[in-house]
Coordinates of C-alpha atoms in Angstrom, one line a residue:
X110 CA 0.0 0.0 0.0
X111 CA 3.1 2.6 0.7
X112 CA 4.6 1.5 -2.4
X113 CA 1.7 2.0 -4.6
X114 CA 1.3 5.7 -2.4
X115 CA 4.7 6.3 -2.9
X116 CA 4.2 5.7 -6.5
X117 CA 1.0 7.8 -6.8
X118 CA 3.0 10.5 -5.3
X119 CA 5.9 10.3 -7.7
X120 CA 3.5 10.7 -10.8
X121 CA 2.0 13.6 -9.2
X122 CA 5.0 15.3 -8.5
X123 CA 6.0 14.6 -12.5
X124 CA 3.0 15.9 -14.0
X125 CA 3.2 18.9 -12.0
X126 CA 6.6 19.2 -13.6
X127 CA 5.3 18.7 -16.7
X128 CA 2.6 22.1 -16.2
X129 CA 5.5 24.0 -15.0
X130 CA 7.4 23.6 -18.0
X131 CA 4.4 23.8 -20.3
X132 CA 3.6 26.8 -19.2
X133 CA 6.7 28.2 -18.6
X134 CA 6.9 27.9 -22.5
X135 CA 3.6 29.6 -22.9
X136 CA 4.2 32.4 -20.8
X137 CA 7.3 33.8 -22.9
X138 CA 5.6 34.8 -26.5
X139 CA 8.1 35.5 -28.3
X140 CA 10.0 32.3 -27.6
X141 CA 6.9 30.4 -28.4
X142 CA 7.1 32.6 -31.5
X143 CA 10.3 32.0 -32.2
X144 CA 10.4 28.2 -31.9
X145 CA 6.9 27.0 -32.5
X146 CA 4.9 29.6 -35.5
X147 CA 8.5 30.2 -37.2
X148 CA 9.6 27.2 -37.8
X149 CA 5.9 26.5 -39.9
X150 CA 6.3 29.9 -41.5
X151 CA 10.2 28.6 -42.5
X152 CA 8.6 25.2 -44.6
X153 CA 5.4 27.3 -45.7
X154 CA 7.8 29.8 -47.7
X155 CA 10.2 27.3 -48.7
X156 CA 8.0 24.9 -50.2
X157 CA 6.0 28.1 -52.2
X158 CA 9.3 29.8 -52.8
X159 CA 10.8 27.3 -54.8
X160 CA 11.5 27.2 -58.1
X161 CA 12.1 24.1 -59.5
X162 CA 13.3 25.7 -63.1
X163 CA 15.7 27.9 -62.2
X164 CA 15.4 30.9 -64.6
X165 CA 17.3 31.1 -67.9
X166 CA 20.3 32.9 -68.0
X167 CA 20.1 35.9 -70.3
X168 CA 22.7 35.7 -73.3
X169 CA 24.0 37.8 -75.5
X170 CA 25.7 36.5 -78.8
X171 CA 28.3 37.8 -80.1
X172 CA 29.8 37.7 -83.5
X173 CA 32.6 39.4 -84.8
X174 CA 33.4 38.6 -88.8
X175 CA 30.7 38.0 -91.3
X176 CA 31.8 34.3 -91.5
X177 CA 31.1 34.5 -88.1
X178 CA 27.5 35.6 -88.8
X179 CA 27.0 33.1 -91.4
X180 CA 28.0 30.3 -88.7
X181 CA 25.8 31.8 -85.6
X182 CA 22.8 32.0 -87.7
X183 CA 23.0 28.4 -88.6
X184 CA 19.0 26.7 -88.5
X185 CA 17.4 27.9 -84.9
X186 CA 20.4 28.1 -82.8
X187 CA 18.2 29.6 -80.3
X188 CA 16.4 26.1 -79.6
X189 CA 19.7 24.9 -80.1
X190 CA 21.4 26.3 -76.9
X191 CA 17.7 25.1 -75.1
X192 CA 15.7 26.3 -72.5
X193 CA 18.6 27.0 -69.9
X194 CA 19.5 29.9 -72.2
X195 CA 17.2 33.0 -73.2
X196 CA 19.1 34.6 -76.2
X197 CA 18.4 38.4 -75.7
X198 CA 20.2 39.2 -79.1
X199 CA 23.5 39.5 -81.2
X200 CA 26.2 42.3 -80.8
X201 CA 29.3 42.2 -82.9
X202 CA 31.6 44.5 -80.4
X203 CA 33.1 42.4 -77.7
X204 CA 34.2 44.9 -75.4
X205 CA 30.1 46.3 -75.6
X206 CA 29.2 43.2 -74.9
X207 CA 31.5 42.8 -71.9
X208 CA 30.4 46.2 -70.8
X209 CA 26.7 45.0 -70.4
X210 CA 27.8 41.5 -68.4
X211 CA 29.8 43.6 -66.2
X212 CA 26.6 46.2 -65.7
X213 CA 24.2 43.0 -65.2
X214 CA 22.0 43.5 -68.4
X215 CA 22.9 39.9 -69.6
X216 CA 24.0 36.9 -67.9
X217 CA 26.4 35.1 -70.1
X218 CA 28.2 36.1 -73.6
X219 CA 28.8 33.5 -76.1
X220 CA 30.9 34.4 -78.5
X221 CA 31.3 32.7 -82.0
X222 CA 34.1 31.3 -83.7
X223 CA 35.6 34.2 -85.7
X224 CA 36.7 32.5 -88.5
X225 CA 35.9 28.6 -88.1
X226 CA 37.2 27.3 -91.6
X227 CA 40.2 28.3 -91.5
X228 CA 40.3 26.6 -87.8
X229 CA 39.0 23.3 -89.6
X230 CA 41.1 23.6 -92.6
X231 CA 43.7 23.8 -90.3
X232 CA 42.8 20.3 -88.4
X233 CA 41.5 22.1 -85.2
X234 CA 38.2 22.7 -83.7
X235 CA 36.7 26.4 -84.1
X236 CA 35.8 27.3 -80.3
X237 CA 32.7 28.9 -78.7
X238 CA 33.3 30.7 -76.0
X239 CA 31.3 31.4 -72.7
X240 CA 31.9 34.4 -70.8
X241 CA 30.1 34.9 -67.3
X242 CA 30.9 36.6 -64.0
X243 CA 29.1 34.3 -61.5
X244 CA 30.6 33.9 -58.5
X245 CA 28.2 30.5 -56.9
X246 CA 30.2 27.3 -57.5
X247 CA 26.9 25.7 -59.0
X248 CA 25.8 28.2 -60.7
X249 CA 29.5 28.4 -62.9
X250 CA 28.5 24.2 -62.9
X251 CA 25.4 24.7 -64.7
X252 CA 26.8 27.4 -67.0
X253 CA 30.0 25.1 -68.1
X254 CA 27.1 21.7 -68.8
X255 CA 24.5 24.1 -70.3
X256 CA 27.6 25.3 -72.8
X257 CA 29.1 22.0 -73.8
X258 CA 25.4 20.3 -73.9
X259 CA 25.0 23.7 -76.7
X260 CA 28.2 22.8 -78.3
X261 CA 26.9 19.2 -78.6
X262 CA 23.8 20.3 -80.5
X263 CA 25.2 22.5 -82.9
X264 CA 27.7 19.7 -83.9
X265 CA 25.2 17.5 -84.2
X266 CA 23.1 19.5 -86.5
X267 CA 26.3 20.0 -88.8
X268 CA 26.3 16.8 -88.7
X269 CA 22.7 15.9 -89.9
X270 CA 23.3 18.3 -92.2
X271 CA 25.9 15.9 -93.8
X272 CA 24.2 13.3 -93.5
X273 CA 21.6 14.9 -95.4
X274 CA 23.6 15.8 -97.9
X275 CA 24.9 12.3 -98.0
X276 CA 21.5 10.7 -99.1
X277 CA 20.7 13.4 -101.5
X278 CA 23.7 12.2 -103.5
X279 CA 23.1 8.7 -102.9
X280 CA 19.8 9.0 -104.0
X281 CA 21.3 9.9 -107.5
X282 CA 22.6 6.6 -107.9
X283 CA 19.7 4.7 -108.2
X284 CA 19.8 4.6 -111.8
X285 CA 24.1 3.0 -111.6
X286 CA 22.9 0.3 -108.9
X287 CA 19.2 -0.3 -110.9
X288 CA 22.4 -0.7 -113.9
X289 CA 24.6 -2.9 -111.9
X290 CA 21.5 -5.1 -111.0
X291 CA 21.1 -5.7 -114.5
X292 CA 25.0 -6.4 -115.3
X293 CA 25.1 -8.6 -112.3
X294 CA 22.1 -11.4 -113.8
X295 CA 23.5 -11.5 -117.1
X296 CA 27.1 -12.0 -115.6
X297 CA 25.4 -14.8 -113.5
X298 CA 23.6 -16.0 -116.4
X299 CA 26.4 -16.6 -119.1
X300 CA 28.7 -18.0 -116.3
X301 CA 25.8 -20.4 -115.8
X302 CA 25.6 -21.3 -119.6
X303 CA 29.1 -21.4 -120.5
X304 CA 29.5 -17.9 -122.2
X305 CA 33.0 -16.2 -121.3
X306 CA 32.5 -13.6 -123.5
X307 CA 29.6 -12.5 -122.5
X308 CA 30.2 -12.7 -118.4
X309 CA 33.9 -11.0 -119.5
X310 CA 31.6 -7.7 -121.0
X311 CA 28.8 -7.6 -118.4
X312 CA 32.2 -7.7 -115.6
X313 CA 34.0 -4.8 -117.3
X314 CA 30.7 -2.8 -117.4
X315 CA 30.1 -3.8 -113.6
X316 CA 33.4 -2.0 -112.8
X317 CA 33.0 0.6 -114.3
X318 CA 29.7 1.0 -112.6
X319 CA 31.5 -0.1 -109.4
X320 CA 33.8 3.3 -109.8
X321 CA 31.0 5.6 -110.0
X322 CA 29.0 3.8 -107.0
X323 CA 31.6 3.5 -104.8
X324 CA 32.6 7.3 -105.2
X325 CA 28.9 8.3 -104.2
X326 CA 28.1 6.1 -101.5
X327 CA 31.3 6.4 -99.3
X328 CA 29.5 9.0 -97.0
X329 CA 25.9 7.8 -96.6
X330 CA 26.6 3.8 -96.3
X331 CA 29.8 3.8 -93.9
X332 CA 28.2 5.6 -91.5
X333 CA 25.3 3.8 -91.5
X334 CA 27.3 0.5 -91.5
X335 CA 29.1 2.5 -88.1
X336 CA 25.9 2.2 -86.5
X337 CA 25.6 -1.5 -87.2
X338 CA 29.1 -2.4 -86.4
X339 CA 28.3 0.0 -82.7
X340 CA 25.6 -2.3 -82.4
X341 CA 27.7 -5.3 -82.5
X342 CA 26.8 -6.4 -85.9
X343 CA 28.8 -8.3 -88.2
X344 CA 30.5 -5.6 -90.9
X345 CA 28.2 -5.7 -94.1
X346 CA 29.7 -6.1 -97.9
X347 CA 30.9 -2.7 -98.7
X348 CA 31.5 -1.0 -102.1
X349 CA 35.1 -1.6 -102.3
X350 CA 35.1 -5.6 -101.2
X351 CA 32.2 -6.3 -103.9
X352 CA 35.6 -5.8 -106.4
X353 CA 37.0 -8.8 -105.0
X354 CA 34.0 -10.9 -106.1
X355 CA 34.3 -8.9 -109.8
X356 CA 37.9 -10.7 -109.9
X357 CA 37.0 -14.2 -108.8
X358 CA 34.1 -14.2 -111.3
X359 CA 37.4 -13.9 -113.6
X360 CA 38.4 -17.3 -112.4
X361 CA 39.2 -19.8 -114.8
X362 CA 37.7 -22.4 -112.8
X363 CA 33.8 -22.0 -113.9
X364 CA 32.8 -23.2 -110.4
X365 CA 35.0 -20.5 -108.8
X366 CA 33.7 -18.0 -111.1
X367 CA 30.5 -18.7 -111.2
X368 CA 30.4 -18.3 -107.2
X369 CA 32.2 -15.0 -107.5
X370 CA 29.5 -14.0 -109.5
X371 CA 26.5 -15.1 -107.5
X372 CA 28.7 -13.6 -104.3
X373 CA 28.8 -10.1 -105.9
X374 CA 25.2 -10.5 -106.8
X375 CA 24.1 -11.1 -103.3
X376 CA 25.9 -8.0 -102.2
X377 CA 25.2 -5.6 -104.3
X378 CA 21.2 -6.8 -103.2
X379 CA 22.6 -6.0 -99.4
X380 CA 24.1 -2.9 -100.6
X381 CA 20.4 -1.4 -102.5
X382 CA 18.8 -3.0 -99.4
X383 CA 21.2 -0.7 -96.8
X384 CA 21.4 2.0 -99.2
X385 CA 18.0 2.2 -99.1
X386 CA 17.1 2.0 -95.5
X387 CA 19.8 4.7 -95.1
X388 CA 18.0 7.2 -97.0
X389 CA 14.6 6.4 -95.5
X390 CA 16.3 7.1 -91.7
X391 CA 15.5 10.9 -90.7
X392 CA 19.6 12.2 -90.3
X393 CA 18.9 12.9 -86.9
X394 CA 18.4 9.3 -86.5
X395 CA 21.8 8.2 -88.0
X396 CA 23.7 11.1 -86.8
X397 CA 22.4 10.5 -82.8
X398 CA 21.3 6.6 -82.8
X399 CA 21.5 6.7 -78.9
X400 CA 19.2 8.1 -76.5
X401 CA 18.2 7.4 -72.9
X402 CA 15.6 6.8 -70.6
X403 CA 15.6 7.3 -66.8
X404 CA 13.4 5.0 -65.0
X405 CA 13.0 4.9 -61.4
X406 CA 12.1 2.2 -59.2
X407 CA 9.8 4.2 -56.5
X408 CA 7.3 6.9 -57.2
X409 CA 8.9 9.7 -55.3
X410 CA 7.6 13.3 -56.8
X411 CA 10.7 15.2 -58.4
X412 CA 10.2 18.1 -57.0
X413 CA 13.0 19.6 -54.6
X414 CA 10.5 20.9 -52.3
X415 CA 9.0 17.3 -51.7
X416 CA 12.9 16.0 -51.2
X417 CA 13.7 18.7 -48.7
X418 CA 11.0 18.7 -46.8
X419 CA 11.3 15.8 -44.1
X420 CA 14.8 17.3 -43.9
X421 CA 13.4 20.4 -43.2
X422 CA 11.4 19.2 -40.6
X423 CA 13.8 16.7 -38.8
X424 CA 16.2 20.1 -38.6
X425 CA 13.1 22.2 -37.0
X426 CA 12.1 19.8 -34.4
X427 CA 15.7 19.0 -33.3
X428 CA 16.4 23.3 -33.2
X429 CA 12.9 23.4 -31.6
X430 CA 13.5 20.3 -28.8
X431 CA 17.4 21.0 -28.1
X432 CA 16.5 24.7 -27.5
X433 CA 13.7 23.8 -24.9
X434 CA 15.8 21.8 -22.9
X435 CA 19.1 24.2 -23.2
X436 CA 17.2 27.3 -21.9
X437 CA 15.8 25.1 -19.3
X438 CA 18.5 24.1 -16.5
X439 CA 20.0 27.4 -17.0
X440 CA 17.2 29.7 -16.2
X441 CA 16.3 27.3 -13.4
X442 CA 20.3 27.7 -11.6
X443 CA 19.4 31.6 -12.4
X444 CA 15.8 31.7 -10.7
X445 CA 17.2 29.6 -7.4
X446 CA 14.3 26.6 -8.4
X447 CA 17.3 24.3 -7.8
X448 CA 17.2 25.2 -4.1
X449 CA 13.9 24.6 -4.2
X450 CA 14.0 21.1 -5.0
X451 CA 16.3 20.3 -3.3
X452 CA 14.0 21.4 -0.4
X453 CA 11.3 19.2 -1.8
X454 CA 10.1 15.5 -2.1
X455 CA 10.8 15.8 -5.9
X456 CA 13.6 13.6 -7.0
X457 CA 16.4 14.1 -10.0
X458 CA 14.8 11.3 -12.0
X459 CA 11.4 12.9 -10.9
X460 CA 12.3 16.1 -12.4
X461 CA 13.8 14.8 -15.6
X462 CA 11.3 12.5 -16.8
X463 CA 9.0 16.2 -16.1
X464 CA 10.7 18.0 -18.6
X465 CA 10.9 15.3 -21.1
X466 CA 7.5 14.8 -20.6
X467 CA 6.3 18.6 -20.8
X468 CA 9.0 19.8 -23.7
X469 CA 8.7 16.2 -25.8
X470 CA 5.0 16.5 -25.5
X471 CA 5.2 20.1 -27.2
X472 CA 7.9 18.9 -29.4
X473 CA 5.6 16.0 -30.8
X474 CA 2.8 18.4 -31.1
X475 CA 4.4 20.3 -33.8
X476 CA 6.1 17.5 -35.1
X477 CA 2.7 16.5 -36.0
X478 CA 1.8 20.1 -37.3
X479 CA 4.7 20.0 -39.5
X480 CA 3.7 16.6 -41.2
X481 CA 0.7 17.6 -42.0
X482 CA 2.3 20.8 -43.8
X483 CA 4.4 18.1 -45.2
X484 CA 1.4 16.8 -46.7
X485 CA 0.5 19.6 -48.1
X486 CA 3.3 19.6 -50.6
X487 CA 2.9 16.5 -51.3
X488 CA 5.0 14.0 -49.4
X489 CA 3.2 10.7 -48.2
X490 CA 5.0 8.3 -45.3
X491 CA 2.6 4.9 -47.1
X492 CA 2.5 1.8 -45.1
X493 CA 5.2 2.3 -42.3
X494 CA 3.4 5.2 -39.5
X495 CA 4.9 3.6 -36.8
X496 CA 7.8 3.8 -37.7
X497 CA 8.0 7.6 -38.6
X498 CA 6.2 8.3 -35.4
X499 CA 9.2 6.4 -33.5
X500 CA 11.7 8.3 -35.4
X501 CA 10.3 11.1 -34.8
X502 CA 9.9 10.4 -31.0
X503 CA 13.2 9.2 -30.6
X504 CA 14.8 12.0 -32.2
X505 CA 12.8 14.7 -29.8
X506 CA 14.2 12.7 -27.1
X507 CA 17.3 12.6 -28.3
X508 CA 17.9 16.1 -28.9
X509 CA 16.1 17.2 -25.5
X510 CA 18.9 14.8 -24.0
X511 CA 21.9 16.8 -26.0
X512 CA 19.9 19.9 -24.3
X513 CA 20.0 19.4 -21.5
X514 CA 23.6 18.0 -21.5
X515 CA 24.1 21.3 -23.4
X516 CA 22.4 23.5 -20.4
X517 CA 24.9 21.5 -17.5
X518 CA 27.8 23.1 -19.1
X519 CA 26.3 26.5 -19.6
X520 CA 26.1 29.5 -17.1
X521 CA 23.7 31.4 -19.2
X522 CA 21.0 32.0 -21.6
X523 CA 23.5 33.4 -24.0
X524 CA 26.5 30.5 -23.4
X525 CA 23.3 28.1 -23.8
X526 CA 22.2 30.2 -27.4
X527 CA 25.5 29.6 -28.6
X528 CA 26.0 26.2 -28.2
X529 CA 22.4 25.4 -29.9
X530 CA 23.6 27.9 -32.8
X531 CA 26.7 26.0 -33.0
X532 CA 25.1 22.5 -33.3
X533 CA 22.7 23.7 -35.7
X534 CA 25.6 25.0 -37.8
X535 CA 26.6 21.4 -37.8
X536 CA 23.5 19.6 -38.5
X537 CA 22.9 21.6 -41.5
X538 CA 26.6 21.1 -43.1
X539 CA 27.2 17.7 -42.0
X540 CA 24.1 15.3 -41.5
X541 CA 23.1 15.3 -45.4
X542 CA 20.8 18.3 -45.2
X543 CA 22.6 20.1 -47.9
X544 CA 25.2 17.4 -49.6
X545 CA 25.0 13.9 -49.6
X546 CA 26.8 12.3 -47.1
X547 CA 29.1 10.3 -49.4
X548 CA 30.6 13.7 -50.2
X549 CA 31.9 13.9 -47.1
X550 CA 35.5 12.8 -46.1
X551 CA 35.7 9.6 -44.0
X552 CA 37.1 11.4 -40.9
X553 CA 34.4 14.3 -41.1
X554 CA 31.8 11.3 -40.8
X555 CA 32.3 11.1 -36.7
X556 CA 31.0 14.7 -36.8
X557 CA 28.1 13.7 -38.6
X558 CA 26.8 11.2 -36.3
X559 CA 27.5 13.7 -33.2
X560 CA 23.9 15.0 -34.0
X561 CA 20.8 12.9 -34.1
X562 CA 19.3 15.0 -37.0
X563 CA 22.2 12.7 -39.1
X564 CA 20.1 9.8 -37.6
X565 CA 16.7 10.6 -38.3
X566 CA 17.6 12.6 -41.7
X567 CA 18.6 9.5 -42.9
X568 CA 15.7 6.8 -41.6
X569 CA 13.0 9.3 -42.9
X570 CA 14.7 8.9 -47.1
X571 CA 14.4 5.4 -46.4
X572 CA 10.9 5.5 -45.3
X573 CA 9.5 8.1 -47.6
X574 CA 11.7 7.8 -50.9
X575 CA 12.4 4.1 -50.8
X576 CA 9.6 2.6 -49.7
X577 CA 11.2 0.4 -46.8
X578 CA 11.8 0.3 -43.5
X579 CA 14.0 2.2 -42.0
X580 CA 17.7 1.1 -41.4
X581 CA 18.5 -0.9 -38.3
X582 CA 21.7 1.1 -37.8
X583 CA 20.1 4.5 -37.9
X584 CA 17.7 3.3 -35.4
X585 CA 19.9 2.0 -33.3
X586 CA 21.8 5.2 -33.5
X587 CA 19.1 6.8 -32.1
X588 CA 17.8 4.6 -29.4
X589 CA 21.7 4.9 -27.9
X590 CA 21.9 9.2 -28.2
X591 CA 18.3 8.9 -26.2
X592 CA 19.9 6.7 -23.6
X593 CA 23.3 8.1 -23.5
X594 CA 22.0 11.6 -23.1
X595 CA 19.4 10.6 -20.9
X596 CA 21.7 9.4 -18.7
X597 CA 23.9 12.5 -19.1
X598 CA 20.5 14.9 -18.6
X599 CA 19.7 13.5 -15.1
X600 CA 23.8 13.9 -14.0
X601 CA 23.2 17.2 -14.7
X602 CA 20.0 18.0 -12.8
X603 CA 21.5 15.6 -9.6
X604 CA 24.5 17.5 -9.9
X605 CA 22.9 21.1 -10.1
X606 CA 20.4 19.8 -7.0
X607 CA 23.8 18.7 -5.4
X608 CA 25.6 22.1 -5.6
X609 CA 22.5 24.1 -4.5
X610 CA 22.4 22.5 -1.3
X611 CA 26.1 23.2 -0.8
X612 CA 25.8 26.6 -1.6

């Protein structure tokens, strides 16, 4: 009966800890300001602010030689430099041009070749180049792949354009090869009956026709064979080996001959047959056979605001939980309520399961505000709630541990500020928040995992973005920062007890 009094006692003693540090939250506005309505205003704006197209960088083009021109203005090089760049017009003064970047009126100068034959004629490669004054590290990123990705595209329309060129001339020879067809079955035909002379005139006329054939088809059949041989196919009979089967129907063996014949036969039917499909292909097509798709095995929205946002709100509730508990011992030594327990019934473990009780009960509260913001932009947890609602309830207790481990070692509000500041400076450079974690060096990884945000960062993109379970190990993590801190949270309120009655 005194043991189940006792115990009575001891939960009335903790939930009147619990009201005293509820309301000691509610009775300072602006830090209920400050750490509960900011940190939903903080998500609202970023996930509306966003742009997910960043905007295109305003170019100027600038040509300096009428070659130049001619080169610059070759077939919609607006589309051809894409979306990422907004071609505001052409100047052909460089230091004008420079003027403007340097005044901000454009972006980026891209300045043509100034005389690009002669740089070809020469065996080199005439040279856009790209002149910008950015200063961001990703920006100048985006502005070197948006420039080579525009280089690619012009050389691939020259390209086409060759190819188109190509067929138009092969196209020509359909009359030599409809000739050669001819030639070929009466070569095959008097080898078969016995007539030399005959097969002799229907060769010489084949070569001849071979000469002309293999001068126009060069271009347009090689590099469609290039795309067959890229493909892993077998090299098919070209122009120039159909000359070997011209001189073994020569033979005078008439079985030799006679096979030479039907072999050149055979190929000049794969050759009309290639020939033809090559002209029929778009020169696109045979200039850029590749392409790619991206498929992804979940069906995680793209957006940056969805990716950021359980990140977002992982970083909030740590801030919002390690700043509770930090402010709390400290203004307790400075108000003399540490002489006052020691005065009372109330015991250490008492008085810390109080505050993790009245500050994790408010931290959970806008945890759960903050999801449903979450929602909002469209991020869904699917099947695994109970696991997300322990994250997020171990990392609340967690942090409110590092607090309060935080506030033992601090001798005021300001010391207490500056070591929350400090540790949110490290979550949000070192627990994935901004860069990947891989991107880190090994060493710099044991700062990571000084924070639990690192911990619950991480189990949150496995629960929301790959569809599974959390990991173990992050888990884990957690579970021993609660415990670990726990343990260091109620050293520091025994010790603080300890030293008021001393004093």
């Amino acid at each position: 009966m005194a043991a189940r009094q006792g115990f009575v006692a001891s939960l009335i003693r903790i939930y009147g800890f619990v009201r005293k540090e509820v309301a000691s939250v509610f009775r300072q506005p602006r830090l209920l300001l400050t750490l509960i309505v900011a940190p939903f205003l903080i998500l609202l704006i970023f996930g509306l602010g966003y742009r997910q197209d960043p905007p295109p960088f305003r170019t100027l083009l600038v040509v300096q030689s009428q070659e130049a021109q001619l080169a610059a203005d070759s077939e919609d090089l607006n589309e051809a430099f894409g979306r990422a760049i907004d071609l505001v017009g052409t100047s052909t003064d460089v230091e004008e041009a420079r003027r403007q970047l340097e005044d901000g009126d454009v972006d980026l100068l891209i300045v043509a070749p100034d005389n690009p034959r002669s740089a070809l004629d020469a065996g080199e490669r005439a040279s856009f180049t790209v002149v910008h004054g950015e200063v961001d590290p990703v920006i100048r990123s985006s502005i070197a792949l948006v420039a080579r990705s525009s280089v690619d595209e012009i050389n691939r329309r020259v390209l086409s354009q060759m190819v188109a060129e190509a067929q138009t001339e092969s196209e020509e020879l359909e009359a030599v090869l409809a000739e050669m067809e001819e030639s070929s079955a009466t070569m095959v035909t008097a080898l078969e009956n016995g007539d030399r002379d005959a097969a002799t005139q229907a060769n010489q006329q084949l070569r001849e026709d071979l000469r002309v054939a293999e001068a126009g088809t060069g271009r347009t059949e090689d590099l469609y064979a290039s795309v067959d041989q890229s493909l892993g196919a077998e090299p098919g009979g070209d122009v120039g080996s159909m000359g070997e089967s011209l001189d073994q129907a020569q033979s005078d063996d008439p079985d030799t001959a006679l096979e030479g014949a039907r072999t050149f036969q055979a190929r000049l039917g794969e050759l009309q047959q290639r020939l033809g499909t090559a002209q029929s292909l778009d020169p696109d097509v045979l200039v850029s056979p590749f392409t790619v798709e991206v498929e992804q095995v979940n069906d995680v929205p793209s957006e940056v605001s969805v990716f950021y946002a359980p990140a977002t709100i992982i970083v909030l509730l740590q801030h919002l939980a390690l700043t509770f508990a930090a402010l709390s011992l400290v203004r307790e030594r400075q108000l003399g309520l540490t002489e006052v327990f020691r005065a009372s019934p109330l015991g250490s473990g008492e008085a810390v399961t109080g505050k993790y009780l009245g500050f994790g009960g408010l931290s959970l509260a806008v945890a759960g505000l903050l999801t449903a913001v979450m929602f909002g932009f469209g991020v869904r947890v699917g099947d695994y709630w109970p696991t997300y609602i322990l994250v997020m309830t171990l990392l609340v207790v967690a942090s409110l541990g590092l607090g309060f481990v935080l506030s033992g070692v601090s001798k005021t509000d300001n010391q207490a500020i500056q070591f929350v500041m400090i540790v949110l400076l490290v979550t949000i450079f070192f627990t994935g928040f901004v860069l990947p974690l891989d991107q880190l060096a090994g060493p710099v990884h044991v700062v990571s995992y000084l924070v639990p945000a690192t911990y619950g960062i991480q189990a949150l993109h496995d629960i929301i973005f790959r569809g599974g379970a959390a990991d173990p190990l992050m888990l884990a993590g957690l579970i021993g920062y609660a415990l670990l801190t726990a343990v260091g949270a109620w050293f520091v309120v025994r010790r603080d007890v300890a030293a008021a009655g001393q004093a």
